[in-house]
Amino acid sequence: MLSARQQHCLKGIGIRRWVERSSAPVGAEDILSPTVQEILPPGAITRAAPAKEATKPKPVSARTEICLDSWDDITRSIHQCEACDLASNCTQKVPGVGDRQADLMIIGEGPGHDEDIKGEPFVGRSGQLLDKMLQAIGLSRSQVFITNIVKCRPPNNRDPHRDEVQACNTFLRAQIKQIAPKVILSVGRVSAHSLLNSTGPVGKLIREIHQLPESDIPVKVTYHPAYLLRNPSAKSIAWQDMKTLHQILSR
Ligand code: URA
């Protein structure tokens, strides 16, 4: 018997009929609506067990953890996710930090070494520069929400692979939905490409304000602080980006 909360969660993600595995004549996938299968990362759904495992069903509570309609659900699901190989290679998951009702959401690429150790995004040298960029428009870290495209550190700081980005997209989308920010600051190429489904150079993407696909949230792209540390001459462009961001936030 499902609790009222579990029933609510299932309804929220489009599951109208739930059959306990032990009594189900079909696999769990057969009773998930297409919507659910589309929005969940591969591996997040507990798939129908092959016959020999059918005698050892996972508890229903383990399967309802895929519900992403509250912060607790999102954070727990990120910590439990094993949808891609990044999960097994990182020290810990880095879900995000800051004000969950912030007007500004900052989305970077993925945790680096320092973030992997600390469990918080943008705490290394790039993070210190990001803090200064925020201070320049009168904001502190605690007034914004900061997260990344992927929540686990890619080995040797390589770019996350497409399947890894896709697997984490469910969580990012759920975070964006919860925060409903006034504007998103997309930091660097990987973030911009993945948020905007684009392949254009950052130098071009920073020239206009974009819109997050399937939403009306404006997206401002800027250079990644790590790039700015390597190329200080680009800081003046980043400063223009921050001023534009400030204007959007002041509307
Ligand atoms: N770079 C990122 O894109 N994200 C972090 O959290 C740290 C460095």
PDB file of C-alpha atoms and ligand atoms in Angstrom:
ATOM      1  CA  MET A   1       0.000   0.000   0.000  1.00  0.00           C
ATOM      2  CA  LEU A   2       1.507   3.371  -0.993  1.00  0.00           C
ATOM      3  CA  SER A   3       1.449   6.321   1.394  1.00  0.00           C
ATOM      4  CA  ALA A   4      -0.410   9.513   0.397  1.00  0.00           C
ATOM      5  CA  ARG A   5       2.971  11.173  -0.304  1.00  0.00           C
ATOM      6  CA  GLN A   6       4.154   8.346  -2.511  1.00  0.00           C
ATOM      7  CA  GLN A   7       0.867   8.461  -4.422  1.00  0.00           C
ATOM      8  CA  HIS A   8       1.280  12.215  -4.829  1.00  0.00           C
ATOM      9  CA  CYS A   9       4.845  11.777  -6.105  1.00  0.00           C
ATOM     10  CA  LEU A  10       3.804   9.136  -8.605  1.00  0.00           C
ATOM     11  CA  LYS A  11       0.960  11.329  -9.849  1.00  0.00           C
ATOM     12  CA  GLY A  12       3.368  14.261 -10.154  1.00  0.00           C
ATOM     13  CA  ILE A  13       5.619  12.356 -12.535  1.00  0.00           C
ATOM     14  CA  GLY A  14       2.761  10.928 -14.564  1.00  0.00           C
ATOM     15  CA  ILE A  15       2.337   7.443 -13.107  1.00  0.00           C
ATOM     16  CA  ARG A  16      -1.354   6.789 -12.794  1.00  0.00           C
ATOM     17  CA  ARG A  17      -1.395   3.105 -11.896  1.00  0.00           C
ATOM     18  CA  TRP A  18       1.115   1.393  -9.601  1.00  0.00           C
ATOM     19  CA  VAL A  19       1.358  -2.357  -9.312  1.00  0.00           C
ATOM     20  CA  GLU A  20       3.619  -3.879  -6.664  1.00  0.00           C
ATOM     21  CA  ARG A  21       6.357  -5.881  -8.361  1.00  0.00           C
ATOM     22  CA  SER A  22       5.621  -8.989  -6.371  1.00  0.00           C
ATOM     23  CA  SER A  23       2.044  -9.017  -7.683  1.00  0.00           C
ATOM     24  CA  ALA A  24       2.680  -7.442 -11.070  1.00  0.00           C
ATOM     25  CA  PRO A  25       2.114  -9.620 -14.100  1.00  0.00           C
ATOM     26  CA  VAL A  26       4.202  -7.210 -16.212  1.00  0.00           C
ATOM     27  CA  GLY A  27       7.506  -5.319 -15.799  1.00  0.00           C
ATOM     28  CA  ALA A  28       7.571  -1.942 -14.074  1.00  0.00           C
ATOM     29  CA  GLU A  29       8.286  -0.211 -17.396  1.00  0.00           C
ATOM     30  CA  ASP A  30       4.981  -1.413 -18.786  1.00  0.00           C
ATOM     31  CA  ILE A  31       3.072   0.638 -16.249  1.00  0.00           C
ATOM     32  CA  LEU A  32       5.207   3.788 -16.481  1.00  0.00           C
ATOM     33  CA  SER A  33       3.762   6.417 -18.756  1.00  0.00           C
ATOM     34  CA  PRO A  34       5.980   7.540 -21.674  1.00  0.00           C
ATOM     35  CA  THR A  35       6.459  10.864 -19.874  1.00  0.00           C
ATOM     36  CA  VAL A  36       8.173   9.198 -16.968  1.00  0.00           C
ATOM     37  CA  GLN A  37      10.457   7.144 -19.154  1.00  0.00           C
ATOM     38  CA  GLU A  38      11.457  10.267 -21.068  1.00  0.00           C
ATOM     39  CA  ILE A  39      12.328  12.411 -18.064  1.00  0.00           C
ATOM     40  CA  LEU A  40      14.328   9.952 -16.017  1.00  0.00           C
ATOM     41  CA  PRO A  41      18.009   9.240 -16.630  1.00  0.00           C
ATOM     42  CA  PRO A  42      18.870   5.713 -17.668  1.00  0.00           C
ATOM     43  CA  GLY A  43      19.489   3.811 -14.454  1.00  0.00           C
ATOM     44  CA  ALA A  44      17.199   6.014 -12.340  1.00  0.00           C
ATOM     45  CA  ILE A  45      14.272   3.699 -12.982  1.00  0.00           C
ATOM     46  CA  THR A  46      14.508   0.336 -11.339  1.00  0.00           C
ATOM     47  CA  ARG A  47      13.788  -1.840 -14.317  1.00  0.00           C
ATOM     48  CA  ALA A  48      11.694  -4.968 -14.236  1.00  0.00           C
ATOM     49  CA  ALA A  49      13.821  -7.673 -12.684  1.00  0.00           C
ATOM     50  CA  PRO A  50      14.663 -10.776 -14.690  1.00  0.00           C
ATOM     51  CA  ALA A  51      12.812 -13.881 -13.573  1.00  0.00           C
ATOM     52  CA  LYS A  52      15.481 -15.168 -11.174  1.00  0.00           C
ATOM     53  CA  GLU A  53      15.569 -11.850  -9.276  1.00  0.00           C
ATOM     54  CA  ALA A  54      11.805 -11.572  -9.119  1.00  0.00           C
ATOM     55  CA  THR A  55      11.780 -13.227  -5.729  1.00  0.00           C
ATOM     56  CA  LYS A  56      13.923 -10.385  -4.297  1.00  0.00           C
ATOM     57  CA  PRO A  57      12.047  -7.214  -5.214  1.00  0.00           C
ATOM     58  CA  LYS A  58      13.450  -3.855  -4.168  1.00  0.00           C
ATOM     59  CA  PRO A  59      11.239  -2.072  -1.660  1.00  0.00           C
ATOM     60  CA  VAL A  60       8.721   0.317  -3.158  1.00  0.00           C
ATOM     61  CA  SER A  61      10.346   3.168  -1.224  1.00  0.00           C
ATOM     62  CA  ALA A  62      13.540   2.660  -3.233  1.00  0.00           C
ATOM     63  CA  ARG A  63      11.641   3.025  -6.467  1.00  0.00           C
ATOM     64  CA  THR A  64       9.630   6.089  -5.439  1.00  0.00           C
ATOM     65  CA  GLU A  65      12.887   7.966  -4.728  1.00  0.00           C
ATOM     66  CA  ILE A  66      12.827   8.919  -8.400  1.00  0.00           C
ATOM     67  CA  CYS A  67      10.166  11.484  -7.498  1.00  0.00           C
ATOM     68  CA  LEU A  68      11.700  14.932  -8.080  1.00  0.00           C
ATOM     69  CA  ASP A  69       9.043  17.367  -6.924  1.00  0.00           C
ATOM     70  CA  SER A  70      10.763  18.610  -3.759  1.00  0.00           C
ATOM     71  CA  TRP A  71      14.304  19.618  -2.826  1.00  0.00           C
ATOM     72  CA  ASP A  72      14.635  16.624  -0.549  1.00  0.00           C
ATOM     73  CA  ASP A  73      13.672  14.325  -3.411  1.00  0.00           C
ATOM     74  CA  ILE A  74      16.087  15.991  -5.820  1.00  0.00           C
ATOM     75  CA  THR A  75      19.038  16.012  -3.439  1.00  0.00           C
ATOM     76  CA  ARG A  76      18.459  12.437  -2.296  1.00  0.00           C
ATOM     77  CA  SER A  77      18.066  11.249  -5.881  1.00  0.00           C
ATOM     78  CA  ILE A  78      21.317  12.953  -6.898  1.00  0.00           C
ATOM     79  CA  HIS A  79      23.159  11.317  -4.008  1.00  0.00           C
ATOM     80  CA  GLN A  80      21.726   7.906  -4.911  1.00  0.00           C
ATOM     81  CA  CYS A  81      22.111   8.226  -8.696  1.00  0.00           C
ATOM     82  CA  GLU A  82      24.262   5.666 -10.485  1.00  0.00           C
ATOM     83  CA  ALA A  83      23.003   6.465 -13.951  1.00  0.00           C
ATOM     84  CA  CYS A  84      26.481   6.953 -15.431  1.00  0.00           C
ATOM     85  CA  ASP A  85      30.105   6.043 -14.708  1.00  0.00           C
ATOM     86  CA  LEU A  86      30.922   9.432 -13.186  1.00  0.00           C
ATOM     87  CA  ALA A  87      29.099   8.356 -10.028  1.00  0.00           C
ATOM     88  CA  SER A  88      31.523   5.558  -9.271  1.00  0.00           C
ATOM     89  CA  ASN A  89      34.636   7.665  -9.929  1.00  0.00           C
ATOM     90  CA  CYS A  90      33.904  10.765  -7.864  1.00  0.00           C
ATOM     91  CA  THR A  91      34.512  11.359  -4.162  1.00  0.00           C
ATOM     92  CA  GLN A  92      31.028  12.710  -3.628  1.00  0.00           C
ATOM     93  CA  LYS A  93      28.081  14.241  -5.459  1.00  0.00           C
ATOM     94  CA  VAL A  94      27.916  18.030  -5.721  1.00  0.00           C
ATOM     95  CA  PRO A  95      24.217  18.924  -6.062  1.00  0.00           C
ATOM     96  CA  GLY A  96      24.482  22.708  -5.685  1.00  0.00           C
ATOM     97  CA  VAL A  97      24.479  25.446  -3.079  1.00  0.00           C
ATOM     98  CA  GLY A  98      22.775  28.714  -2.262  1.00  0.00           C
ATOM     99  CA  ASP A  99      19.371  30.331  -2.081  1.00  0.00           C
ATOM    100  CA  ARG A 100      16.680  27.976  -3.353  1.00  0.00           C
ATOM    101  CA  GLN A 101      14.521  30.978  -4.191  1.00  0.00           C
ATOM    102  CA  ALA A 102      17.248  32.985  -5.865  1.00  0.00           C
ATOM    103  CA  ASP A 103      16.572  35.278  -8.809  1.00  0.00           C
ATOM    104  CA  LEU A 104      19.925  34.249 -10.241  1.00  0.00           C
ATOM    105  CA  MET A 105      20.932  30.656 -10.932  1.00  0.00           C
ATOM    106  CA  ILE A 106      24.512  30.038 -12.015  1.00  0.00           C
ATOM    107  CA  ILE A 107      25.255  26.870 -13.964  1.00  0.00           C
ATOM    108  CA  GLY A 108      28.827  25.730 -14.516  1.00  0.00           C
ATOM    109  CA  GLU A 109      30.211  22.626 -16.127  1.00  0.00           C
ATOM    110  CA  GLY A 110      30.979  20.089 -13.436  1.00  0.00           C
ATOM    111  CA  PRO A 111      32.821  19.776 -10.136  1.00  0.00           C
ATOM    112  CA  GLY A 112      36.607  19.982 -10.257  1.00  0.00           C
ATOM    113  CA  HIS A 113      39.119  18.615  -7.748  1.00  0.00           C
ATOM    114  CA  ASP A 114      38.331  21.060  -4.918  1.00  0.00           C
ATOM    115  CA  GLU A 115      34.574  20.807  -5.424  1.00  0.00           C
ATOM    116  CA  ASP A 116      34.768  17.006  -5.445  1.00  0.00           C
ATOM    117  CA  ILE A 117      36.532  17.096  -2.070  1.00  0.00           C
ATOM    118  CA  LYS A 118      34.300  19.739  -0.502  1.00  0.00           C
ATOM    119  CA  GLY A 119      30.945  18.744  -2.032  1.00  0.00           C
ATOM    120  CA  GLU A 120      30.244  22.340  -3.042  1.00  0.00           C
ATOM    121  CA  PRO A 121      30.414  23.915  -6.514  1.00  0.00           C
ATOM    122  CA  PHE A 122      32.933  26.621  -7.405  1.00  0.00           C
ATOM    123  CA  VAL A 123      35.105  26.595  -4.301  1.00  0.00           C
ATOM    124  CA  GLY A 124      38.518  26.453  -6.004  1.00  0.00           C
ATOM    125  CA  ARG A 125      40.334  29.252  -7.823  1.00  0.00           C
ATOM    126  CA  SER A 126      37.562  29.549 -10.407  1.00  0.00           C
ATOM    127  CA  GLY A 127      35.065  29.842  -7.588  1.00  0.00           C
ATOM    128  CA  GLN A 128      37.015  32.641  -5.942  1.00  0.00           C
ATOM    129  CA  LEU A 129      36.937  34.584  -9.200  1.00  0.00           C
ATOM    130  CA  LEU A 130      33.218  33.841  -9.608  1.00  0.00           C
ATOM    131  CA  ASP A 131      32.643  35.242  -6.097  1.00  0.00           C
ATOM    132  CA  LYS A 132      34.448  38.439  -7.125  1.00  0.00           C
ATOM    133  CA  MET A 133      32.369  38.694 -10.314  1.00  0.00           C
ATOM    134  CA  LEU A 134      29.225  38.420  -8.198  1.00  0.00           C
ATOM    135  CA  GLN A 135      30.509  40.967  -5.665  1.00  0.00           C
ATOM    136  CA  ALA A 136      31.054  43.378  -8.554  1.00  0.00           C
ATOM    137  CA  ILE A 137      27.277  43.497  -9.062  1.00  0.00           C
ATOM    138  CA  GLY A 138      26.495  43.542  -5.361  1.00  0.00           C
ATOM    139  CA  LEU A 139      25.729  39.851  -4.884  1.00  0.00           C
ATOM    140  CA  SER A 140      27.143  37.254  -2.539  1.00  0.00           C
ATOM    141  CA  ARG A 141      27.244  33.505  -3.008  1.00  0.00           C
ATOM    142  CA  SER A 142      24.443  33.007  -0.528  1.00  0.00           C
ATOM    143  CA  GLN A 143      22.090  35.182  -2.586  1.00  0.00           C
ATOM    144  CA  VAL A 144      22.308  33.053  -5.726  1.00  0.00           C
ATOM    145  CA  PHE A 145      22.016  29.338  -6.446  1.00  0.00           C
ATOM    146  CA  ILE A 146      25.104  27.713  -7.940  1.00  0.00           C
ATOM    147  CA  THR A 147      25.183  24.312  -9.570  1.00  0.00           C
ATOM    148  CA  ASN A 148      26.688  22.464 -12.519  1.00  0.00           C
ATOM    149  CA  ILE A 149      25.550  20.599 -15.607  1.00  0.00           C
ATOM    150  CA  VAL A 150      26.864  17.353 -14.082  1.00  0.00           C
ATOM    151  CA  LYS A 151      26.890  16.697 -10.358  1.00  0.00           C
ATOM    152  CA  CYS A 152      29.890  14.335 -10.278  1.00  0.00           C
ATOM    153  CA  ARG A 153      33.490  15.212 -11.128  1.00  0.00           C
ATOM    154  CA  PRO A 154      34.554  13.976 -14.564  1.00  0.00           C
ATOM    155  CA  PRO A 155      37.944  12.198 -14.268  1.00  0.00           C
ATOM    156  CA  ASN A 156      40.913  14.516 -14.855  1.00  0.00           C
ATOM    157  CA  ASN A 157      38.465  17.385 -15.377  1.00  0.00           C
ATOM    158  CA  ARG A 158      37.606  16.168 -18.889  1.00  0.00           C
ATOM    159  CA  ASP A 159      34.438  17.463 -20.529  1.00  0.00           C
ATOM    160  CA  PRO A 160      31.403  15.442 -19.487  1.00  0.00           C
ATOM    161  CA  HIS A 161      30.232  13.062 -22.202  1.00  0.00           C
ATOM    162  CA  ARG A 162      26.876  13.508 -23.862  1.00  0.00           C
ATOM    163  CA  ASP A 163      25.274  10.557 -22.037  1.00  0.00           C
ATOM    164  CA  GLU A 164      26.538  11.922 -18.710  1.00  0.00           C
ATOM    165  CA  VAL A 165      25.059  15.332 -19.440  1.00  0.00           C
ATOM    166  CA  GLN A 166      21.789  13.702 -20.454  1.00  0.00           C
ATOM    167  CA  ALA A 167      21.677  11.573 -17.327  1.00  0.00           C
ATOM    168  CA  CYS A 168      22.121  14.626 -15.087  1.00  0.00           C
ATOM    169  CA  ASN A 169      19.754  16.806 -17.089  1.00  0.00           C
ATOM    170  CA  THR A 170      16.776  15.417 -15.204  1.00  0.00           C
ATOM    171  CA  PHE A 171      18.187  16.761 -11.957  1.00  0.00           C
ATOM    172  CA  LEU A 172      19.172  20.108 -13.424  1.00  0.00           C
ATOM    173  CA  ARG A 173      15.723  20.582 -14.928  1.00  0.00           C
ATOM    174  CA  ALA A 174      14.113  19.715 -11.596  1.00  0.00           C
ATOM    175  CA  GLN A 175      16.364  22.246  -9.824  1.00  0.00           C
ATOM    176  CA  ILE A 176      15.519  24.945 -12.375  1.00  0.00           C
ATOM    177  CA  LYS A 177      11.823  24.170 -11.941  1.00  0.00           C
ATOM    178  CA  GLN A 178      12.057  24.481  -8.144  1.00  0.00           C
ATOM    179  CA  ILE A 179      14.025  27.742  -8.215  1.00  0.00           C
ATOM    180  CA  ALA A 180      12.241  29.321 -11.192  1.00  0.00           C
ATOM    181  CA  PRO A 181      15.025  31.920 -11.448  1.00  0.00           C
ATOM    182  CA  LYS A 182      14.589  35.282 -13.103  1.00  0.00           C
ATOM    183  CA  VAL A 183      17.726  34.630 -15.119  1.00  0.00           C
ATOM    184  CA  ILE A 184      20.363  31.920 -15.574  1.00  0.00           C
ATOM    185  CA  LEU A 185      24.068  32.710 -15.887  1.00  0.00           C
ATOM    186  CA  SER A 186      25.597  29.979 -18.007  1.00  0.00           C
ATOM    187  CA  VAL A 187      29.287  29.748 -17.274  1.00  0.00           C
ATOM    188  CA  GLY A 188      31.531  28.438 -20.042  1.00  0.00           C
ATOM    189  CA  ARG A 189      31.237  26.361 -23.173  1.00  0.00           C
ATOM    190  CA  VAL A 190      30.013  23.055 -21.771  1.00  0.00           C
ATOM    191  CA  SER A 191      27.275  24.772 -19.793  1.00  0.00           C
ATOM    192  CA  ALA A 192      26.172  26.991 -22.684  1.00  0.00           C
ATOM    193  CA  HIS A 193      26.184  24.183 -25.243  1.00  0.00           C
ATOM    194  CA  SER A 194      24.233  21.870 -23.074  1.00  0.00           C
ATOM    195  CA  LEU A 195      21.675  24.420 -21.836  1.00  0.00           C
ATOM    196  CA  LEU A 196      21.063  25.943 -25.241  1.00  0.00           C
ATOM    197  CA  ASN A 197      21.501  22.824 -27.399  1.00  0.00           C
ATOM    198  CA  SER A 198      24.101  24.810 -29.275  1.00  0.00           C
ATOM    199  CA  THR A 199      27.536  24.191 -30.705  1.00  0.00           C
ATOM    200  CA  GLY A 200      28.475  27.833 -31.273  1.00  0.00           C
ATOM    201  CA  PRO A 201      31.619  29.396 -29.818  1.00  0.00           C
ATOM    202  CA  VAL A 202      31.186  31.067 -26.417  1.00  0.00           C
ATOM    203  CA  GLY A 203      32.576  34.286 -27.918  1.00  0.00           C
ATOM    204  CA  LYS A 204      29.485  34.364 -30.147  1.00  0.00           C
ATOM    205  CA  LEU A 205      26.942  33.069 -27.632  1.00  0.00           C
ATOM    206  CA  ILE A 206      27.799  35.841 -25.165  1.00  0.00           C
ATOM    207  CA  ARG A 207      26.623  38.472 -27.639  1.00  0.00           C
ATOM    208  CA  GLU A 208      22.917  37.904 -27.081  1.00  0.00           C
ATOM    209  CA  ILE A 209      20.457  36.927 -24.384  1.00  0.00           C
ATOM    210  CA  HIS A 210      19.090  33.447 -25.028  1.00  0.00           C
ATOM    211  CA  GLN A 211      16.043  31.656 -23.757  1.00  0.00           C
ATOM    212  CA  LEU A 212      16.183  28.309 -22.019  1.00  0.00           C
ATOM    213  CA  PRO A 213      14.503  25.847 -24.421  1.00  0.00           C
ATOM    214  CA  GLU A 214      10.933  25.004 -23.428  1.00  0.00           C
ATOM    215  CA  SER A 215      10.823  27.825 -20.899  1.00  0.00           C
ATOM    216  CA  ASP A 216      10.750  31.602 -20.782  1.00  0.00           C
ATOM    217  CA  ILE A 217      13.834  31.915 -18.578  1.00  0.00           C
ATOM    218  CA  PRO A 218      16.531  34.174 -20.080  1.00  0.00           C
ATOM    219  CA  VAL A 219      20.041  32.733 -20.228  1.00  0.00           C
ATOM    220  CA  LYS A 220      23.127  34.957 -20.184  1.00  0.00           C
ATOM    221  CA  VAL A 221      26.295  33.212 -21.282  1.00  0.00           C
ATOM    222  CA  THR A 222      29.704  34.285 -20.022  1.00  0.00           C
ATOM    223  CA  TYR A 223      33.258  32.980 -20.060  1.00  0.00           C
ATOM    224  CA  HIS A 224      34.194  30.335 -17.521  1.00  0.00           C
ATOM    225  CA  PRO A 225      36.271  31.814 -14.660  1.00  0.00           C
ATOM    226  CA  ALA A 226      38.954  29.203 -15.399  1.00  0.00           C
ATOM    227  CA  TYR A 227      39.191  30.655 -18.921  1.00  0.00           C
ATOM    228  CA  LEU A 228      39.389  34.170 -17.470  1.00  0.00           C
ATOM    229  CA  LEU A 229      42.232  33.089 -15.178  1.00  0.00           C
ATOM    230  CA  ARG A 230      44.133  31.887 -18.230  1.00  0.00           C
ATOM    231  CA  ASN A 231      43.077  34.827 -20.409  1.00  0.00           C
ATOM    232  CA  PRO A 232      42.826  37.929 -18.191  1.00  0.00           C
ATOM    233  CA  SER A 233      42.245  40.161 -21.227  1.00  0.00           C
ATOM    234  CA  ALA A 234      38.756  38.607 -21.550  1.00  0.00           C
ATOM    235  CA  LYS A 235      37.817  39.953 -18.107  1.00  0.00           C
ATOM    236  CA  SER A 236      36.565  43.214 -19.584  1.00  0.00           C
ATOM    237  CA  ILE A 237      34.043  41.261 -21.688  1.00  0.00           C
ATOM    238  CA  ALA A 238      33.004  39.274 -18.616  1.00  0.00           C
ATOM    239  CA  TRP A 239      32.475  42.561 -16.790  1.00  0.00           C
ATOM    240  CA  GLN A 240      30.098  43.679 -19.555  1.00  0.00           C
ATOM    241  CA  ASP A 241      28.277  40.350 -19.130  1.00  0.00           C
ATOM    242  CA  MET A 242      27.899  40.961 -15.408  1.00  0.00           C
ATOM    243  CA  LYS A 243      26.517  44.437 -16.044  1.00  0.00           C
ATOM    244  CA  THR A 244      23.966  43.001 -18.486  1.00  0.00           C
ATOM    245  CA  LEU A 245      23.065  40.390 -15.892  1.00  0.00           C
ATOM    246  CA  HIS A 246      22.587  43.110 -13.295  1.00  0.00           C
ATOM    247  CA  GLN A 247      20.256  44.970 -15.644  1.00  0.00           C
ATOM    248  CA  ILE A 248      18.119  41.863 -16.149  1.00  0.00           C
ATOM    249  CA  LEU A 249      17.986  41.285 -12.395  1.00  0.00           C
ATOM    250  CA  SER A 250      16.980  44.894 -11.780  1.00  0.00           C
ATOM    251  CA  ARG A 251      13.971  44.755 -14.127  1.00  0.00           C
TER     252      ARG A 251
HETATM  253  N1  URA B   1      34.194  24.599 -12.677  1.00  0.00           N
HETATM  254  C1  URA B   1      32.882  24.354 -12.862  1.00  0.00           C
HETATM  255  O1  URA B   1      32.371  24.414 -13.976  1.00  0.00           O
HETATM  256  N2  URA B   1      32.161  24.057 -11.804  1.00  0.00           N
HETATM  257  C2  URA B   1      32.656  23.997 -10.574  1.00  0.00           C
HETATM  258  O2  URA B   1      31.915  23.711  -9.644  1.00  0.00           O
HETATM  259  C3  URA B   1      34.023  24.274 -10.414  1.00  0.00           C
HETATM  260  C4  URA B   1      34.774  24.568 -11.471  1.00  0.00           C
END
